[in-house]
Short mmCIF file of C-alpha atoms in Angstrom, two decimals:
data_model
loop_
_atom_site.label_atom_id
_atom_site.label_comp_id
_atom_site.label_asym_id
_atom_site.label_seq_id
_atom_site.Cartn_x
_atom_site.Cartn_y
_atom_site.Cartn_z
CA MET A 5 55.33 63.80 -0.81
CA ARG A 6 57.79 62.35 -3.28
CA ASN A 7 58.03 58.97 -4.84
CA ILE A 8 60.92 56.66 -4.06
CA THR A 9 62.49 54.69 -6.85
CA ILE A 10 64.00 51.22 -6.77
CA LEU A 11 66.62 50.59 -9.41
CA PHE A 12 67.01 47.04 -10.69
CA SER A 13 70.31 46.49 -12.54
CA LEU A 14 71.02 43.24 -14.32
CA LEU A 15 73.88 41.45 -12.56
CA VAL A 16 74.64 37.79 -12.04
CA CYS A 17 74.35 36.86 -8.37
CA MET A 18 72.90 34.29 -6.04
CA PHE A 19 69.77 34.65 -3.94
CA SER A 20 68.08 32.59 -1.25
CA CYS A 21 64.58 32.42 0.26
CA SER A 22 62.82 32.59 -3.10
CA VAL A 23 60.12 30.85 -5.11
CA GLN A 24 60.17 30.66 -8.90
CA GLU A 25 58.22 29.10 -11.75
CA THR A 26 59.67 25.89 -13.19
CA GLY A 27 57.08 24.81 -15.77
CA ASP A 28 57.51 25.77 -19.48
CA ARG A 29 55.05 27.89 -21.43
CA ASP A 30 54.19 27.66 -25.12
CA VAL A 31 57.45 28.58 -26.90
CA LEU A 32 55.54 29.40 -30.12
CA LEU A 33 53.61 32.13 -28.29
CA TYR A 34 56.26 33.55 -26.01
CA GLY A 35 59.57 32.64 -27.58
CA LYS A 36 62.51 31.09 -25.81
CA ARG A 37 63.28 31.37 -22.11
CA ASP A 38 66.20 33.51 -20.98
CA SER A 39 67.94 33.45 -17.63
CA VAL A 40 68.07 36.88 -16.04
CA SER A 41 69.56 38.11 -12.80
CA PHE A 42 68.65 41.26 -10.93
CA SER A 43 70.69 43.06 -8.33
CA VAL A 44 68.16 45.23 -6.53
CA ASN A 45 69.47 48.67 -5.61
CA TYR A 46 67.54 51.45 -3.87
CA ALA A 47 67.91 55.04 -5.04
CA LEU A 48 66.11 57.15 -2.44
CA LEU A 49 65.05 60.69 -3.14
CA PRO A 50 65.65 63.42 -0.47
CA GLU A 51 63.42 63.23 2.57
CA SER A 52 60.51 65.60 2.96
CA THR A 53 59.74 67.46 6.16
CA LYS A 54 58.70 64.82 8.66
CA ALA A 55 58.17 63.99 12.29
CA ALA A 56 61.38 63.50 14.24
CA ASP A 57 60.72 59.80 14.86
CA VAL A 58 59.73 58.92 11.28
CA ASN A 59 62.05 58.16 8.37
CA GLU A 60 59.86 58.40 5.29
CA THR A 61 62.51 57.01 2.94
CA LEU A 62 63.89 54.14 5.03
CA VAL A 63 63.80 50.71 3.34
CA GLU A 64 64.21 47.93 5.89
CA ASP A 65 62.82 44.90 4.06
CA VAL A 66 61.22 44.06 0.71
CA ASN A 67 58.69 41.49 -0.48
CA LEU A 68 59.37 41.29 -4.22
CA TYR A 69 56.92 39.65 -6.65
CA LEU A 70 57.29 38.94 -10.37
CA PHE A 71 54.15 37.96 -12.32
CA ASN A 72 53.77 36.94 -15.95
CA GLU A 73 51.09 38.44 -18.18
CA LEU A 74 48.69 35.66 -17.16
CA GLY A 75 48.86 36.86 -13.57
CA ASP A 76 50.81 33.86 -12.32
CA LEU A 77 53.62 34.25 -9.81
CA VAL A 78 56.97 33.64 -11.50
CA TYR A 79 59.27 34.72 -8.71
CA TYR A 80 58.98 35.78 -5.07
CA SER A 81 61.59 36.81 -2.54
CA TYR A 82 61.80 38.42 0.86
CA SER A 83 64.95 40.26 1.84
CA GLU A 84 66.18 42.64 4.47
CA GLY A 85 67.97 45.55 2.88
CA SER A 86 69.47 44.90 -0.55
CA SER A 87 68.48 41.79 -2.49
CA SER A 88 69.27 39.83 -5.63
CA VAL A 89 66.96 37.92 -7.97
CA GLU A 90 67.72 35.07 -10.35
CA THR A 91 65.04 33.50 -12.55
CA SER A 92 64.13 32.76 -16.17
CA VAL A 93 61.64 34.61 -18.36
CA TYR A 94 60.15 34.31 -21.84
CA GLU A 95 61.60 36.79 -24.30
CA ASN A 96 58.19 37.72 -25.78
CA MET A 97 56.11 37.77 -22.60
CA ASP A 98 55.19 40.82 -20.54
CA TYR A 99 55.94 40.73 -16.82
CA SER A 100 54.96 42.88 -13.85
CA LEU A 101 57.08 43.66 -10.81
CA TYR A 102 55.54 44.43 -7.42
CA ALA A 103 57.40 45.53 -4.29
CA LEU A 104 55.99 45.64 -0.76
CA VAL A 105 58.42 47.51 1.48
CA ASN A 106 58.68 47.58 5.29
CA ALA A 107 56.03 44.95 5.98
CA HIS A 108 58.53 43.34 8.39
CA ALA A 109 57.22 39.89 7.46
CA ARG A 110 57.14 37.44 4.55
CA ILE A 111 53.86 37.87 2.70
CA TYR A 112 53.45 35.21 0.02
CA VAL A 113 50.72 35.18 -2.64
CA ARG A 114 50.10 32.95 -5.66
CA SER A 115 48.70 35.44 -8.16
CA VAL A 116 48.54 39.11 -8.98
CA ASP A 117 44.82 39.12 -8.17
CA GLU A 118 45.57 37.84 -4.67
CA LEU A 119 48.19 40.54 -4.19
CA GLN A 120 45.95 43.34 -5.40
CA THR A 121 43.25 42.36 -2.90
CA LEU A 122 45.73 41.82 -0.06
CA ARG A 123 45.01 43.82 3.10
CA TYR A 124 47.95 44.51 5.41
CA SER A 125 46.86 44.82 9.04
CA ILE A 126 48.22 46.06 12.35
CA THR A 127 46.71 45.86 15.84
CA ASP A 128 47.35 49.39 17.08
CA TYR A 129 48.38 52.80 15.77
CA PRO A 130 52.02 52.76 16.96
CA GLU A 131 52.69 49.84 14.60
CA MET A 132 51.95 52.14 11.66
CA VAL A 133 55.38 53.64 12.21
CA SER A 134 57.82 50.89 13.18
CA ALA A 135 60.41 51.21 15.91
CA ASP A 136 63.06 52.05 13.31
CA GLY A 137 60.92 54.87 11.93
CA SER A 138 59.95 53.17 8.66
CA VAL A 139 56.50 53.23 7.05
CA LEU A 140 54.79 50.75 4.72
CA MET A 141 55.40 51.43 1.02
CA SER A 142 54.41 49.71 -2.20
CA GLY A 143 55.05 50.01 -5.91
CA SER A 144 54.68 48.22 -9.21
CA LEU A 145 55.91 48.24 -12.78
CA GLU A 146 53.38 46.84 -15.23
CA ALA A 147 53.80 45.03 -18.54
CA VAL A 148 57.55 45.08 -19.15
CA ARG A 149 59.78 42.80 -21.19
CA LEU A 150 62.62 41.62 -18.97
CA SER A 151 64.66 39.66 -21.48
CA GLY A 152 67.73 41.69 -22.37
CA ARG A 153 66.85 44.60 -20.13
CA ALA A 154 69.71 46.50 -18.53
CA ASP A 155 67.63 47.76 -15.62
CA VAL A 156 64.11 48.62 -14.56
CA THR A 157 62.74 51.21 -12.15
CA VAL A 158 59.84 50.81 -9.74
CA ASN A 159 58.30 53.89 -8.14
CA LEU A 160 57.36 53.43 -4.51
CA THR A 161 54.37 55.06 -2.85
CA ARG A 162 53.95 55.43 0.89
CA CYS A 163 50.76 53.71 2.04
CA VAL A 164 50.27 56.42 4.66
CA ALA A 165 49.04 59.98 4.49
CA LYS A 166 50.80 62.69 6.44
CA ILE A 167 48.62 65.14 8.35
CA VAL A 168 50.18 68.35 9.65
CA LEU A 169 47.96 70.27 12.06
CA LYS A 170 48.76 73.90 12.81
CA CYS A 171 46.93 76.41 15.00
CA ASP A 172 46.79 80.18 14.55
CA PHE A 173 45.51 82.01 17.62
CA SER A 174 46.45 85.50 16.42
CA GLY A 175 42.88 86.42 15.48
CA LEU A 176 41.41 85.89 18.97
CA ASN A 177 40.04 88.81 20.94
CA PRO A 178 42.54 90.24 23.47
CA ASP A 179 40.65 88.77 26.44
CA VAL A 180 40.30 85.27 24.94
CA GLY A 181 42.75 82.45 25.60
CA ILE A 182 42.74 78.81 24.41
CA VAL A 183 45.18 76.29 25.88
CA ALA A 184 45.35 72.87 24.15
CA ASP A 185 45.31 69.89 26.52
CA GLU A 186 45.47 67.18 23.85
CA VAL A 187 45.30 66.81 20.09
CA SER A 188 44.29 63.46 18.60
CA LEU A 189 43.55 61.74 15.31
CA LYS A 190 40.38 59.61 15.42
CA ASN A 191 39.02 56.69 13.38
CA LEU A 192 42.43 55.60 12.14
CA PRO A 193 42.46 52.63 9.72
CA LEU A 194 44.21 49.59 11.16
CA SER A 195 44.70 48.03 7.73
CA VAL A 196 45.41 49.06 4.17
CA LYS A 197 45.43 47.52 0.71
CA PRO A 198 49.00 48.17 -0.45
CA PHE A 199 48.22 47.71 -4.14
CA ALA A 200 44.65 49.04 -4.42
CA GLN A 201 42.62 51.99 -3.25
CA SER A 202 41.82 51.46 0.41
CA LYS A 203 39.21 52.61 2.90
CA VAL A 204 37.66 51.57 6.20
CA ASP A 205 34.45 49.58 5.78
CA ASP A 206 33.80 48.67 9.41
CA ARG A 207 34.41 50.38 12.74
CA ASP A 208 36.24 47.26 13.98
CA ASP A 209 39.02 48.18 11.54
CA THR A 210 39.74 51.51 13.25
CA SER A 211 41.87 52.64 16.16
CA SER A 212 40.38 55.10 18.64
CA SER A 213 43.12 57.69 18.36
CA THR A 214 46.72 58.73 18.61
CA ILE A 215 47.19 61.53 21.14
CA VAL A 216 49.65 64.38 21.60
CA GLU A 217 49.26 65.73 25.13
CA ASN A 218 49.83 69.30 26.29
CA PRO A 219 51.37 70.64 23.09
CA SER A 220 53.00 74.04 23.47
CA VAL A 221 51.85 77.08 21.53
CA GLU A 222 55.12 76.92 19.60
CA THR A 223 54.48 73.26 18.68
CA LEU A 224 50.97 74.09 17.51
CA GLN A 225 52.26 76.96 15.40
CA GLN A 226 54.97 74.82 13.80
CA GLY A 227 52.60 71.88 13.31
CA ILE A 228 51.84 68.51 14.90
CA VAL A 229 52.50 65.62 12.51
CA PHE A 230 50.31 62.52 12.31
CA TYR A 231 50.45 59.53 9.95
CA GLN A 232 47.57 57.27 8.96
CA TYR A 233 46.77 54.65 6.35
CA GLU A 234 44.75 55.65 3.32
CA ASN A 235 41.01 56.06 3.96
CA MET A 236 39.26 56.93 0.68
CA GLN A 237 35.68 57.49 1.83
CA GLY A 238 35.04 59.89 -1.06
CA LEU A 239 32.66 62.77 -1.76
CA LEU A 240 29.84 62.18 0.72
CA GLN A 241 28.17 65.59 0.95
CA GLU A 242 28.16 66.87 -2.61
CA GLY A 243 26.87 70.43 -2.83
CA ASN A 244 27.59 71.33 0.78
CA LEU A 245 29.50 74.61 1.16
CA ASP A 246 29.15 75.09 4.91
CA GLN A 247 32.06 73.87 7.05
CA THR A 248 29.82 73.63 10.12
CA LYS A 249 27.73 70.96 8.34
CA LYS A 250 30.60 68.62 7.54
CA TRP A 251 29.92 66.03 10.23
CA TRP A 252 27.82 62.94 10.98
CA PRO A 253 25.49 62.16 13.89
CA GLU A 254 26.50 59.22 16.08
CA GLU A 255 23.85 56.93 14.60
CA ASN A 256 25.30 57.36 11.09
CA PRO A 257 27.87 54.65 10.19
CA TYR A 258 30.15 57.26 8.62
CA SER A 259 30.74 58.76 12.07
CA GLU A 260 32.73 55.62 12.95
CA ILE A 261 34.80 55.18 9.78
CA CYS A 262 35.67 58.68 8.54
CA SER A 263 38.92 60.04 9.98
CA TYR A 264 38.89 63.29 11.96
CA VAL A 265 41.01 65.49 14.21
CA GLU A 266 40.01 66.44 17.74
CA MET A 267 41.54 69.11 19.96
CA LYS A 268 40.55 69.34 23.62
CA GLY A 269 41.52 72.39 25.59
CA HIS A 270 40.66 75.04 28.13
CA TYR A 271 38.87 78.21 27.11
CA SER A 272 38.97 81.43 29.09
CA SER A 273 37.72 84.96 28.53
CA SER A 274 36.21 87.80 30.51
CA ARG A 275 32.79 86.25 29.92
CA LYS A 276 33.24 82.48 29.73
CA ASP A 277 35.44 79.70 31.08
CA GLY A 278 35.75 75.92 30.87
CA ALA A 279 36.71 72.89 28.79
CA ILE A 280 36.11 73.07 25.05
CA THR A 281 36.54 70.59 22.19
CA TYR A 282 37.16 71.37 18.52
CA ARG A 283 36.73 68.71 15.81
CA PHE A 284 36.87 68.48 12.04
CA TYR A 285 36.84 65.68 9.47
CA LEU A 286 39.76 65.21 7.10
CA GLY A 287 39.41 65.15 3.35
CA LYS A 288 40.31 66.87 0.11
CA ASP A 289 38.26 69.86 1.25
CA MET A 290 36.62 71.09 4.45
CA VAL A 291 33.00 70.87 3.28
CA ALA A 292 32.13 67.70 1.36
CA ASP A 293 34.99 65.25 0.77
CA TYR A 294 36.18 62.66 3.31
CA SER A 295 39.06 61.00 1.43
CA VAL A 296 42.50 60.68 3.02
CA GLU A 297 44.81 59.59 0.20
CA ARG A 298 48.10 57.74 0.59
CA ASN A 299 51.40 59.46 -0.13
CA ARG A 300 49.86 62.91 0.34
CA GLN A 301 50.49 65.60 2.89
CA TYR A 302 47.48 67.40 4.33
CA THR A 303 48.40 70.66 6.05
CA VAL A 304 45.46 71.95 8.04
CA VAL A 305 45.58 75.33 9.77
CA LEU A 306 42.98 76.00 12.46
CA CYS A 307 42.47 79.77 12.47
CA PHE A 308 40.85 81.00 15.67
CA ASN A 309 39.16 84.40 15.39
CA GLY A 310 37.11 86.63 17.66
CA ASP A 311 35.68 84.64 20.53
CA GLY A 312 36.99 81.31 19.20
CA ALA A 313 33.53 80.15 18.02
CA VAL A 314 32.62 79.48 21.65
CA GLU A 315 28.94 80.10 20.88
CA GLU A 316 28.75 77.61 17.99
CA ASN A 317 27.73 74.51 20.00
CA THR A 318 27.86 71.97 17.16
CA TRP A 319 29.72 68.70 16.66
CA ARG A 320 32.64 70.85 15.49
CA VAL A 321 32.66 72.92 18.67
CA ASP A 322 31.56 71.17 21.87
CA ASN A 323 30.99 73.91 24.43
CA SER A 324 28.89 71.82 26.81
CA GLU A 325 31.36 72.39 29.66
CA ILE A 326 31.73 76.14 29.12
CA VAL A 327 30.17 78.26 31.86
CA ASP A 328 29.25 81.94 31.95
CA LEU A 329 31.21 84.18 34.28
CA VAL A 330 29.81 87.11 36.23
CA THR A 331 30.34 90.29 34.25
CA SER A 332 28.50 92.75 36.49
CA VAL A 333 26.36 93.12 39.62
CA GLU A 334 23.36 95.45 39.64
CA LEU A 335 22.67 96.94 43.11
CA LEU A 336 19.25 98.26 44.12
CA PRO A 337 19.11 100.94 45.20
CA GLU A 338 22.33 102.10 43.60
CA SER A 339 22.87 104.71 46.33
CA HIS A 340 21.23 105.87 49.58
CA LYS A 341 21.82 108.71 52.02
CA PHE A 342 21.17 107.90 55.68
CA THR A 343 19.66 110.76 57.76
CA GLU A 344 19.38 109.02 61.13
CA ILE A 345 21.83 107.10 63.27
CA GLY A 346 20.84 103.43 63.51
CA ALA A 347 18.72 103.49 60.39
CA THR A 348 18.59 100.32 58.29
CA LEU A 349 18.28 99.65 54.59
CA GLN A 350 17.55 96.46 52.67
CA LEU A 351 19.66 96.11 49.54
CA SER A 352 19.18 93.66 46.66
CA ALA A 353 21.59 92.64 43.96
CA THR A 354 21.18 91.01 40.56
CA VAL A 355 24.08 89.09 39.03
CA GLN A 356 24.61 89.49 35.29
CA PRO A 357 24.36 87.52 33.15
CA LEU A 358 21.48 85.53 34.61
CA THR A 359 23.14 82.36 33.23
CA ALA A 360 26.31 82.87 35.30
CA ALA A 361 27.48 79.61 36.87
CA ASN A 362 28.34 81.13 40.25
CA LYS A 363 25.94 83.78 41.51
CA THR A 364 27.09 83.68 45.12
CA LEU A 365 27.52 87.15 46.63
CA GLN A 366 29.35 88.08 49.79
CA TRP A 367 28.23 91.29 51.43
CA SER A 368 30.70 93.37 53.42
CA THR A 369 31.38 96.91 54.57
CA SER A 370 34.56 98.88 54.15
CA ASP A 371 34.18 100.54 57.59
CA GLU A 372 32.21 98.84 60.36
CA LYS A 373 32.37 102.04 62.44
CA VAL A 374 30.11 103.65 59.87
CA ALA A 375 27.90 100.75 58.79
CA THR A 376 27.45 97.06 59.50
CA VAL A 377 26.11 94.29 57.30
CA ASP A 378 23.59 91.69 58.41
CA GLN A 379 23.30 88.92 55.82
#
């Protein structure tokens, strides 16, 4: 995913809804104060492939912060769309610019430390992508001299990760079919630190899921797109090389804070039938890492082969509702030749496999003039 840049060009203009420093600093240390004005322009790079209802480059509003090298707030403004800044700075002092984009609210802080520990929260997943399709973004430019500058550039980073889930059913056996009923993203963070690495620390800070119901095979092949806030849980199973072991039991706290994908569907074959659930944790790999990093796209392809791992029966593959189908019926005796009219014969039958869910047999005759059946 690409960065977005904000271009600040020095123009003289007015601005409202702002806070700025009025006290003087030591002129011997930092030199004289200069008045500077910024007209804030947004130069957006081309959009990447995205979900139809998400605009990954849309800038709706900006919280703009200017801090001096002591970490004190020199200037703050909140604007919708384009904005202008007017303040004064010391010619020999370093300043840092921070921009919080698409928060859809004024978020005021007093120091850079307060901003770097700020956690932006929502109450439910849909708020992660606003009604206008925008997502939360942040960026900063550290230690710059503003006096006499023609312009400055701040790179923006999306605070969300983009997860693209694709399914490849081409490797399944000819008699095996899997129909997806719903695909969901679980343990979604409901908050993020815009200016620091962020992760979920408590299950109360997660949303249960976002669900896509009854996706078509074509949709699954092209990819279902999800967005979530950063969740940097890290390398938690160092040394593990087995995908089937990348999971946590329910009693482990990580099971409630690490993000994962779940696909529920219906499985059918000549031998088995029923509901089945596939799950896997997100991360930088599929065996040990659980980090979901902001401003990254994770493209995950579920490749189904053979029998679709229906026999696995792990956290990854929940086959508890799969039942065995009857594959054959063994008749004893297999054949019999009657020599007398009115003779009787007791037949027995064994259903295979013995674990078949429905072993009910219905006996009948093809010609009642020749033989009758008494059950």
